[in-house]
CSV table of C-alpha atoms and ligand atoms in Angstrom, one decimal:
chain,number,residue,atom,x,y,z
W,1,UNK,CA,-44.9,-63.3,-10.5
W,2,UNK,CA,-47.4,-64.0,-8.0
W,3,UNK,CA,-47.3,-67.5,-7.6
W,4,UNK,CA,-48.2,-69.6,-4.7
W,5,UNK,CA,-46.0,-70.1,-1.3
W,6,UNK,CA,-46.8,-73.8,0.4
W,7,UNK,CA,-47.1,-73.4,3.8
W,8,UNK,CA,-47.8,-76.4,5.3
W,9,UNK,CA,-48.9,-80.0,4.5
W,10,UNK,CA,-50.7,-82.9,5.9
W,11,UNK,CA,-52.2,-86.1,5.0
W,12,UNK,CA,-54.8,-88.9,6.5
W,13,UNK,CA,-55.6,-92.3,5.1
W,14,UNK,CA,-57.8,-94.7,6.2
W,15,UNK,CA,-57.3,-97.6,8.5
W,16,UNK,CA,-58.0,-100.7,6.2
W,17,UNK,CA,-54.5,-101.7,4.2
W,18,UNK,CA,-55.3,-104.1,1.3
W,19,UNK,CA,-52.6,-105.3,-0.5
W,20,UNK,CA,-52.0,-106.8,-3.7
W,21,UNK,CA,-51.6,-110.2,-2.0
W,22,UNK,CA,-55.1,-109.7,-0.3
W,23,UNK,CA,-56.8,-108.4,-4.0
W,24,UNK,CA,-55.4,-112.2,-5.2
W,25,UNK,CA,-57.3,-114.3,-3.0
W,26,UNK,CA,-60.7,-113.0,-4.2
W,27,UNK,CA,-59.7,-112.3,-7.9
W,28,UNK,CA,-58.4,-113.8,-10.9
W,29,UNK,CA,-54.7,-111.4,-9.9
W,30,UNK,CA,-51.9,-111.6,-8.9
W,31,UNK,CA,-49.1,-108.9,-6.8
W,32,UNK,CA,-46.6,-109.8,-9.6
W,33,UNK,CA,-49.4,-108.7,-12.5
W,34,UNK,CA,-50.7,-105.2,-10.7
W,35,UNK,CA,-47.0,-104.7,-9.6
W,36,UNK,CA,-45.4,-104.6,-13.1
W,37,UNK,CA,-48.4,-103.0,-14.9
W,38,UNK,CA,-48.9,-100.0,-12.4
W,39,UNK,CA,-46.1,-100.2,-9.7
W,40,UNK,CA,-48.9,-100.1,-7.0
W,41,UNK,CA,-48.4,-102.5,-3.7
W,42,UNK,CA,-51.1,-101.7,-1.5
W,43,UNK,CA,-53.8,-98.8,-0.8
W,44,UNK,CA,-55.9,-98.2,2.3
W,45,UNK,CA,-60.0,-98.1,2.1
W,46,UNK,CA,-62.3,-96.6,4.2
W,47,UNK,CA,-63.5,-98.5,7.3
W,48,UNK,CA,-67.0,-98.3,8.9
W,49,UNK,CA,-67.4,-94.5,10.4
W,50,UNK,CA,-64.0,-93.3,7.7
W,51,UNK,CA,-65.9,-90.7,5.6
W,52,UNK,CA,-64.0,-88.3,2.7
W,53,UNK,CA,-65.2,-85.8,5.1
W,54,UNK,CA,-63.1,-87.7,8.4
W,55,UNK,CA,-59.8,-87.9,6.0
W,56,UNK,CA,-60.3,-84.1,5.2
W,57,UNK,CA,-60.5,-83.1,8.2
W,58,UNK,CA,-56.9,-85.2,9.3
W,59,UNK,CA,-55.3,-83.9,6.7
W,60,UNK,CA,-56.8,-80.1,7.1
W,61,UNK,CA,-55.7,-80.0,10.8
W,62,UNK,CA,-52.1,-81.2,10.6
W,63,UNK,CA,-51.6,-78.6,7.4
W,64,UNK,CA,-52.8,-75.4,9.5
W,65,UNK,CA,-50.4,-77.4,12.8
W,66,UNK,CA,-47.2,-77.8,10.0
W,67,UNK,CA,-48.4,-74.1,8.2
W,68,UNK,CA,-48.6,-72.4,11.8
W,69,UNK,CA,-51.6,-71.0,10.8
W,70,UNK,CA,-54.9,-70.7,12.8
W,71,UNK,CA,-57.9,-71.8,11.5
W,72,UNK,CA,-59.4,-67.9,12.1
W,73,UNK,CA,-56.4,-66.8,9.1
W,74,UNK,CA,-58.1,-69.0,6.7
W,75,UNK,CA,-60.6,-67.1,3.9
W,76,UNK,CA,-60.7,-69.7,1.9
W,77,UNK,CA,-61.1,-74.2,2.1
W,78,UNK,CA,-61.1,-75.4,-1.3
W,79,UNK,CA,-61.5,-79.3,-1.8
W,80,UNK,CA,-61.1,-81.2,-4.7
W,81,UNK,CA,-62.8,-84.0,-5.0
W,82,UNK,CA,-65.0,-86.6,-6.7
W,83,UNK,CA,-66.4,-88.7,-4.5
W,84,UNK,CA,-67.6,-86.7,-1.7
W,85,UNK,CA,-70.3,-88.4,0.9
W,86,UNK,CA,-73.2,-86.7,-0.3
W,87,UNK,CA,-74.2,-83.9,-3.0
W,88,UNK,CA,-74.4,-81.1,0.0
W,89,UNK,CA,-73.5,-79.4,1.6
W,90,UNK,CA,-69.8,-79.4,-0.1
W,91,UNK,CA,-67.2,-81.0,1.7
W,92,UNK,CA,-65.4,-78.3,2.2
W,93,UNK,CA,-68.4,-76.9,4.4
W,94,UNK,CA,-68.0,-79.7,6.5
W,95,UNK,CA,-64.0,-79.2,7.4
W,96,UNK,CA,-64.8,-75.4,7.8
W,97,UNK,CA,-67.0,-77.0,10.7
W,98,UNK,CA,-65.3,-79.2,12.1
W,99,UNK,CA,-62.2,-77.4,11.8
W,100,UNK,CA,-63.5,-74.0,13.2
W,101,UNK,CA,-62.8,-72.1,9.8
W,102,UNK,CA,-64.4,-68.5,10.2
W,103,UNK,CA,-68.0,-67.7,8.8
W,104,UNK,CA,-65.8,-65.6,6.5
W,105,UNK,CA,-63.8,-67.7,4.7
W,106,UNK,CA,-65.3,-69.2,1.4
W,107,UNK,CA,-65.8,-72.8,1.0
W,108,UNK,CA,-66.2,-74.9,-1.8
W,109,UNK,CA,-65.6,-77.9,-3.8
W,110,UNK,CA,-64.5,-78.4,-7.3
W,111,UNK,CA,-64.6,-81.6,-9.5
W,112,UNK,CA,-62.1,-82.1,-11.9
W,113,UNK,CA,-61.0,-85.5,-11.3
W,114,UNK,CA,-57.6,-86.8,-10.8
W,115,UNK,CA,-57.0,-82.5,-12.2
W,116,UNK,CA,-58.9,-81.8,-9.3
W,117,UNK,CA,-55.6,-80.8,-7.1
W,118,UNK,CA,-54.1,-78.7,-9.4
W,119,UNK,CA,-57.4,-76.9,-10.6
W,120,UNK,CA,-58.1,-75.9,-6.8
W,121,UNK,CA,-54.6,-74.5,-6.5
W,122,UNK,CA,-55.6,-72.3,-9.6
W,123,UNK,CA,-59.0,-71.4,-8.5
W,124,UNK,CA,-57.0,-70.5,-4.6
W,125,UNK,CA,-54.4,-68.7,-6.5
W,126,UNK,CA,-56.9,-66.7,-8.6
W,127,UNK,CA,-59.2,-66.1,-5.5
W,128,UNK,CA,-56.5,-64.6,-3.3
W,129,UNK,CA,-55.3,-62.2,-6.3
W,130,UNK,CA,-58.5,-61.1,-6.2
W,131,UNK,CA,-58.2,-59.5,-3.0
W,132,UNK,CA,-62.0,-60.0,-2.0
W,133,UNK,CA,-61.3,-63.2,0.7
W,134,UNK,CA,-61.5,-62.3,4.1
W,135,UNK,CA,-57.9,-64.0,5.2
W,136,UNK,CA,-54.6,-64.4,3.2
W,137,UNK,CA,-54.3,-68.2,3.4
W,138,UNK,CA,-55.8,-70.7,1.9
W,139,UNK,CA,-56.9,-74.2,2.7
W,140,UNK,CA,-56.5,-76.0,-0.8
W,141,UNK,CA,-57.8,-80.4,0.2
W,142,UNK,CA,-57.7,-83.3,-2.1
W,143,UNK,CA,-60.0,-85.7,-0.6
W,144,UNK,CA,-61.3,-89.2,-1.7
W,145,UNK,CA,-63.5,-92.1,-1.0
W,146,UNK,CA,-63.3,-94.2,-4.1
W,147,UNK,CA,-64.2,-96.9,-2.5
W,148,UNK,CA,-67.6,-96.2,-2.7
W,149,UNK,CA,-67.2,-96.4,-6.3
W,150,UNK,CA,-65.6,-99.6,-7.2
W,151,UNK,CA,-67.2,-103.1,-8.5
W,152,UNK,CA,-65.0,-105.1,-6.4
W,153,UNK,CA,-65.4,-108.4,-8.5
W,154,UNK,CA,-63.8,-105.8,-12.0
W,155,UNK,CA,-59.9,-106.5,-11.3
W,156,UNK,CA,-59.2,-104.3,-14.3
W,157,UNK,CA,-60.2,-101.4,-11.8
W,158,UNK,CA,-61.0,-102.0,-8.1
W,159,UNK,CA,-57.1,-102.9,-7.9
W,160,UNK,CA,-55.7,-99.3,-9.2
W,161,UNK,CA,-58.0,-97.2,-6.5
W,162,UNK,CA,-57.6,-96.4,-3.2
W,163,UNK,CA,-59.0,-93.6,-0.2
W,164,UNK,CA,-56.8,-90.8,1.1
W,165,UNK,CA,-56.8,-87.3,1.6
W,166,UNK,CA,-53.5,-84.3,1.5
W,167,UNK,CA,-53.8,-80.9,2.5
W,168,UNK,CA,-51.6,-77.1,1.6
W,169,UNK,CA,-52.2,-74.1,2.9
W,170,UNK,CA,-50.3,-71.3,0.5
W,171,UNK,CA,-50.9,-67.8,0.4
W,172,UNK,CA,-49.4,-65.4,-2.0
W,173,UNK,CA,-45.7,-65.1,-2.3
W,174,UNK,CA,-45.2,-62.1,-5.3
W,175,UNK,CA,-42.1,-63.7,-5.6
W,176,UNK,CA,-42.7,-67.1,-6.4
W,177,UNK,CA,-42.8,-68.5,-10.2
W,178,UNK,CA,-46.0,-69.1,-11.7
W,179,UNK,CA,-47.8,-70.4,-14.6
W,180,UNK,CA,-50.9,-73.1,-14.9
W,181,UNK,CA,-52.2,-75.1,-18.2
W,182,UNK,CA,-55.6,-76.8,-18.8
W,183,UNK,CA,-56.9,-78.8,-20.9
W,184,UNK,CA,-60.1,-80.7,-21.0
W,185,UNK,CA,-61.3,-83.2,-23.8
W,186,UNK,CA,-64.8,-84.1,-22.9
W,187,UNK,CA,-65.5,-87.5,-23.5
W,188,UNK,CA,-67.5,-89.5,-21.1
W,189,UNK,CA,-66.5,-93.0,-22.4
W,190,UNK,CA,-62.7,-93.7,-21.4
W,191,UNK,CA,-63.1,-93.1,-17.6
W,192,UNK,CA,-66.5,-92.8,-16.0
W,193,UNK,CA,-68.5,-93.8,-13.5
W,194,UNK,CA,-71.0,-92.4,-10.2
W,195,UNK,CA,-74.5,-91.8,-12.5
W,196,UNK,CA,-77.7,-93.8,-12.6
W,197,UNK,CA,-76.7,-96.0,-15.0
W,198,UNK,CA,-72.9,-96.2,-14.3
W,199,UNK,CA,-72.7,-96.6,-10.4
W,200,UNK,CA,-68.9,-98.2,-10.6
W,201,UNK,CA,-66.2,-96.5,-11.8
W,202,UNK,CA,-65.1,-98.3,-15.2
W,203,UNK,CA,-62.6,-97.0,-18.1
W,204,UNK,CA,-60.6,-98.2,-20.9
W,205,UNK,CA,-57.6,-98.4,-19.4
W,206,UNK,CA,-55.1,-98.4,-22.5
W,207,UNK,CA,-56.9,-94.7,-23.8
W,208,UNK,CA,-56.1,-93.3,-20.8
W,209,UNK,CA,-53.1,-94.7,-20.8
W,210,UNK,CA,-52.6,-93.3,-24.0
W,211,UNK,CA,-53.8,-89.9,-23.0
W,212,UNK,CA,-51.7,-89.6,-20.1
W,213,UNK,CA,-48.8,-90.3,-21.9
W,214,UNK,CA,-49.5,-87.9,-25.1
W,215,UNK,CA,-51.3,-84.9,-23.1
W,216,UNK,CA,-49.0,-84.5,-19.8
W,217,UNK,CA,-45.5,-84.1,-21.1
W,218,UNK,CA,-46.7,-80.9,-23.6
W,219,UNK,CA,-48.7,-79.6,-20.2
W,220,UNK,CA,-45.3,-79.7,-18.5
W,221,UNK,CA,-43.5,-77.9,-21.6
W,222,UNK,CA,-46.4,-75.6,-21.5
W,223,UNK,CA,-45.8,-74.2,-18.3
W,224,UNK,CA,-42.3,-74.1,-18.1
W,225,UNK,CA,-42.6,-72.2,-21.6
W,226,UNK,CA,-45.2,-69.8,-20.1
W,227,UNK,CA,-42.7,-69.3,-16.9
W,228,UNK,CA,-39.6,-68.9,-18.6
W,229,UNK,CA,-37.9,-71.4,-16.5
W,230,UNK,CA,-36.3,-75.1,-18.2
W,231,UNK,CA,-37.0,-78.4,-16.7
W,232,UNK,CA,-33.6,-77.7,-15.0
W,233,UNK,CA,-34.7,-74.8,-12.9
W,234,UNK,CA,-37.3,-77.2,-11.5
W,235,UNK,CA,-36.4,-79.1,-7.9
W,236,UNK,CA,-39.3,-81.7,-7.9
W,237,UNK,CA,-41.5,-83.0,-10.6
W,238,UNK,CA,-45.0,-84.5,-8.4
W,239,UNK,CA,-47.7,-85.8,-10.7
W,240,UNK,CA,-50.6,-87.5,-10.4
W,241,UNK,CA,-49.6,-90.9,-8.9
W,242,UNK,CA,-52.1,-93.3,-11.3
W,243,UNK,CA,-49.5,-95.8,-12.7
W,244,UNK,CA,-45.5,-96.0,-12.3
W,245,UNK,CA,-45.2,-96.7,-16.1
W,246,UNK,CA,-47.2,-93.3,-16.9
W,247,UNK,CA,-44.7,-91.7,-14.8
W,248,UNK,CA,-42.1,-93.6,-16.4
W,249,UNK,CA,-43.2,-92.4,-20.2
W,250,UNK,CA,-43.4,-89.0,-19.3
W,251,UNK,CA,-40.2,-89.2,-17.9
W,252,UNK,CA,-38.7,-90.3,-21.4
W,253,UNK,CA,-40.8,-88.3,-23.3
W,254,UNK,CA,-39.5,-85.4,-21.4
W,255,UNK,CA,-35.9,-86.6,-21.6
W,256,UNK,CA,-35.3,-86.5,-17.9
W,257,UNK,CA,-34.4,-89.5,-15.5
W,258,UNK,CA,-37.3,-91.1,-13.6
W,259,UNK,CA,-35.6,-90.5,-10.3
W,260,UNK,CA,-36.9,-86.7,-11.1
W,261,UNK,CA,-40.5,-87.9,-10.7
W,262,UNK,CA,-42.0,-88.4,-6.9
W,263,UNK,CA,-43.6,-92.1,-6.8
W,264,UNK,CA,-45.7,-93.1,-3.7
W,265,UNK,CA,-48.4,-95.3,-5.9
W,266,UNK,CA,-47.2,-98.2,-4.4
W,267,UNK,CA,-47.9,-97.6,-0.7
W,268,UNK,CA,-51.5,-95.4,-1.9
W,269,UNK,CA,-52.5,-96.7,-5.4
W,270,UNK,CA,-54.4,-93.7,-7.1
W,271,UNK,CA,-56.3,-91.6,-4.7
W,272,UNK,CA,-57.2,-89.4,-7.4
W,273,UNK,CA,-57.4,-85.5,-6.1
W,274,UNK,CA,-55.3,-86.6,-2.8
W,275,UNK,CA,-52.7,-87.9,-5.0
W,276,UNK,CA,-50.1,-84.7,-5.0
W,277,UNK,CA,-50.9,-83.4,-2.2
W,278,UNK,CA,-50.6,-86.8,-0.1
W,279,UNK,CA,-46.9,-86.5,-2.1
W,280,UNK,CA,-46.4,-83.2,-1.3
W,281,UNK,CA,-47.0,-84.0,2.4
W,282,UNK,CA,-44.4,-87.0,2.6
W,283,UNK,CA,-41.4,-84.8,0.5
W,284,UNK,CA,-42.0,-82.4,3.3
W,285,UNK,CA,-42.1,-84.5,6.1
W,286,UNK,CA,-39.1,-85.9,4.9
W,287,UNK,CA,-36.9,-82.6,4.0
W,288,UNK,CA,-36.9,-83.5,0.6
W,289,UNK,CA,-39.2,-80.2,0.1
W,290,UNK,CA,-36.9,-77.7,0.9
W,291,UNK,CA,-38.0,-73.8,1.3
W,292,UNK,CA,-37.6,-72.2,-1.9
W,293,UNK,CA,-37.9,-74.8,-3.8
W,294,UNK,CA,-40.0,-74.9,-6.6
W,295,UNK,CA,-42.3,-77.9,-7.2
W,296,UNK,CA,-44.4,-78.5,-11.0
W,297,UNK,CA,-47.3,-80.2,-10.1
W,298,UNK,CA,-49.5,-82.1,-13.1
W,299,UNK,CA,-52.7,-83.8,-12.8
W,300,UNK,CA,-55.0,-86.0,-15.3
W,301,UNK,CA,-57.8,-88.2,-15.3
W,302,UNK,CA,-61.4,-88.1,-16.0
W,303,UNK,CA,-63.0,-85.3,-18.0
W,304,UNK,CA,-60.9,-86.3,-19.7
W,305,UNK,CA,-58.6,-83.5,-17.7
W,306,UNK,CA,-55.1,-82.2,-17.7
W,307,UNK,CA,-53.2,-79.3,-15.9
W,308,UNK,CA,-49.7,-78.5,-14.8
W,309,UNK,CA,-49.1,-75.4,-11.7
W,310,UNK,CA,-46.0,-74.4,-10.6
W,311,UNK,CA,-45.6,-74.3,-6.1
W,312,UNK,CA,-42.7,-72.5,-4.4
W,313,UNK,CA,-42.0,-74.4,-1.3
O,401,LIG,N1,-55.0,-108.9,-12.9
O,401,LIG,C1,-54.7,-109.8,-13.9
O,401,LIG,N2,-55.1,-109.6,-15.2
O,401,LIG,C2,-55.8,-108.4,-15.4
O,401,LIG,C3,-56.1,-107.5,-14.4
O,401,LIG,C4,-55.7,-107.8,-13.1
O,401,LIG,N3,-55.9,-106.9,-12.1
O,401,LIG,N4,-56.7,-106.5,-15.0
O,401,LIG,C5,-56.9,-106.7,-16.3
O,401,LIG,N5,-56.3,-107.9,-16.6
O,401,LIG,C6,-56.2,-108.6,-17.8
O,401,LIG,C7,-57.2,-108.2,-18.9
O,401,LIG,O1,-58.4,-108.8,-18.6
O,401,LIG,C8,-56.5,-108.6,-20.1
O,401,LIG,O2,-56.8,-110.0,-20.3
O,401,LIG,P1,-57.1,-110.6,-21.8
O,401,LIG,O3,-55.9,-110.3,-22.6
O,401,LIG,O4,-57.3,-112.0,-21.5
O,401,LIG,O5,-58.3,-109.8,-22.2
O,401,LIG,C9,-55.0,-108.5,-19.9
O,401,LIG,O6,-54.9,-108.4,-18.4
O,401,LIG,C10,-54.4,-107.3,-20.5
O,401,LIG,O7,-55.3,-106.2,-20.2
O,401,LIG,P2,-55.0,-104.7,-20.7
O,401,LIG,O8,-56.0,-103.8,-20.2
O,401,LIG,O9,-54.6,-104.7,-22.2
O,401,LIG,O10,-53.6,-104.5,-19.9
O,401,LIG,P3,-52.7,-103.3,-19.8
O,401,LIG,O11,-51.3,-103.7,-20.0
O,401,LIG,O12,-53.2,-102.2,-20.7
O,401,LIG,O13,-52.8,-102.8,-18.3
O,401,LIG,C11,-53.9,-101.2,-17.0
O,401,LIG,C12,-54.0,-102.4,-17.8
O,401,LIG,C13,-55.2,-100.7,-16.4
O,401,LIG,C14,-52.9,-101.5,-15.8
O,401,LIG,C15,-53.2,-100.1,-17.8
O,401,LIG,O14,-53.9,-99.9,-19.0
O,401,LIG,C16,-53.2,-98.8,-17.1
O,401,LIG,O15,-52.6,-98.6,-16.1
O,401,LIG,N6,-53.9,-97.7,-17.7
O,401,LIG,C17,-54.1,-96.5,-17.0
O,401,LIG,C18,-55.2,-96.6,-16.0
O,401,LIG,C19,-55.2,-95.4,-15.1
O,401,LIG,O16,-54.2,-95.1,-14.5
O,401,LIG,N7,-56.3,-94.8,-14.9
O,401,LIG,C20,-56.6,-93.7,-14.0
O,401,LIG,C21,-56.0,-92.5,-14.6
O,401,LIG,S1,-56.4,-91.1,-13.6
């Protein structure tokens, strides 16, 4: 089916923890209030001289170490993300630098929010089908400094966010299961933020509540229908880790037990494109990813965005 075979994994956070405790000494919060509406504990921000760039780049390098894979084998460094540094050159320019990627390889970034993740698997999956890269393994980054975003005196958002970045590389595997479904319902009310007259990130969080909850369990259905696989044949179910109680809907929408569903919200809060990569890397790490496996990744968020990929581990 030509699907995607994850190779290796890493992932880098920054240095400053905040937790829930520390948000409640400068805001009208509390940990019991963010805990039971979102399931998120603490996330780590950026310190001075931690860049998106800096986080890519840790989480890049242990993915090629874990992948066994040298940086020259790489055609192709896609990162997702929406907060890069600056405009240009892409972030993904920068790891290919720092990292020693080949003049060869491709390297771009792609904004599609908290979809970001799964779109770049897509977009590498696509690209190496294609048979035009110059090596047969791709670099596929989620990487985020939301920080840089947030109104820290809004509780309704600055708690929810935090920095991080996760890394794959995959190559082909003809073998492996594949299907991916988009969707995209512009609207640049419910969850915004970054332009002139928007610098902070702000969003009604009940719509996309409500949107998460509606759109991701028929993305799931979708590409298990296109695969021809049931929910069964599925070993882990990682989505995008905004909110425990999103994950917890789906769950019951999809008539499975929330054990199914990775959570790590509440040690990251919601690091938007790093989010299932960052969970990918931690299942690994602890042999809960198991080769052969096969992993359905969803994202959503802004756009607003949804899509749903299949992995084999
Ligand atoms: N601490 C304490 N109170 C808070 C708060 C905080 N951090 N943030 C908001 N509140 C208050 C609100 O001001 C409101 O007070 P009011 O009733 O006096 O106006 C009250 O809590 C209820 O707010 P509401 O927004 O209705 O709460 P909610 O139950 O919908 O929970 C979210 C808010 C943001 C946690 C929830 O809507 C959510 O998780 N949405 C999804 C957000 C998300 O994941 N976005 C990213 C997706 S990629």
């Amino acid at each position: 089916m030509n699907g995607l075979q994850l190779l290796g994994t890493g992932r880098c956070l920054p240095s400053r923890r905040v937790t829930n405790e520390d948000f409640a000494r400068t805001l009208d919060t509390s940990d019991a209030w963010i805990t039971e509406r979102t399931g998120i504990r603490q996330r780590y921000f950026c310190a001075e001289g931690e860049t998106a760039v800096s986080l890519a780049v840790g989480a890049a390098r242990q993915a090629l170490e874990d992948a066994d894979v040298q940086p020259g084998q790489v055609g192709l460094c896609i990162a997702a993300t929406f907060t890069a540094d600056r405009r240009t050159p892409a972030l993904a320019c920068e790891v290919q630098a720092a990292l020693g990627l080949p003049q060869t390889a491709l390297c771009l970034d792609i904004n599609a929010a908290c979809t970001g993740f799964v779109a770049a698997l897509e977009t590498a999956r696509c690209l190496l089908l294609g048979g035009q890269l110059a090596g047969p393994y791709a670099l596929v980054l989620g990487a985020e400094k939301i920080s840089s975003l947030l109104d820290f005196s809004d509780r309704s958002t600055c708690v929810l966010f935090g920095d991080g970045a996760g890394a794959a590389v995959v190559r082909l595997d003809p073998q492996a299961p594949w299907a991916a479904v988009f969707g995209t319902r512009g609207d640049g009310q419910v969850l915004h933020g970054g332009g002139p007259e928007d610098p902070y990130l702000a969003m009604d969080g009940r719509a996309v509540f409500r949107f998460a909850v509606e759109t991701v369990p028929v993305c799931i259905r979708a590409v298990l229908d296109k695969a021809g696989l049931t929910l069964d044949a599925v070993d882990h179910l990682v989505l995008h880790q905004a909110n425990s109680r999103i994950i917890h809907s789906i769950a019951k929408k999809l008539e499975q037990a929330p054990a199914r569903f990775y959570e790590n919200m509440q040690r990251y809060g919601n690091t938007s494109a790093a989010s299932i990569p960052i969970a990918l890397d931690e299942m690994r790490r602890a042999g809960q990813l198991c080769p052969g496996q096969t992993v359905l990744c969803a994202g959503f968020g802004a756009g607003l965005t949804w899509g749903g990929v299949l992995l084999r581990a």
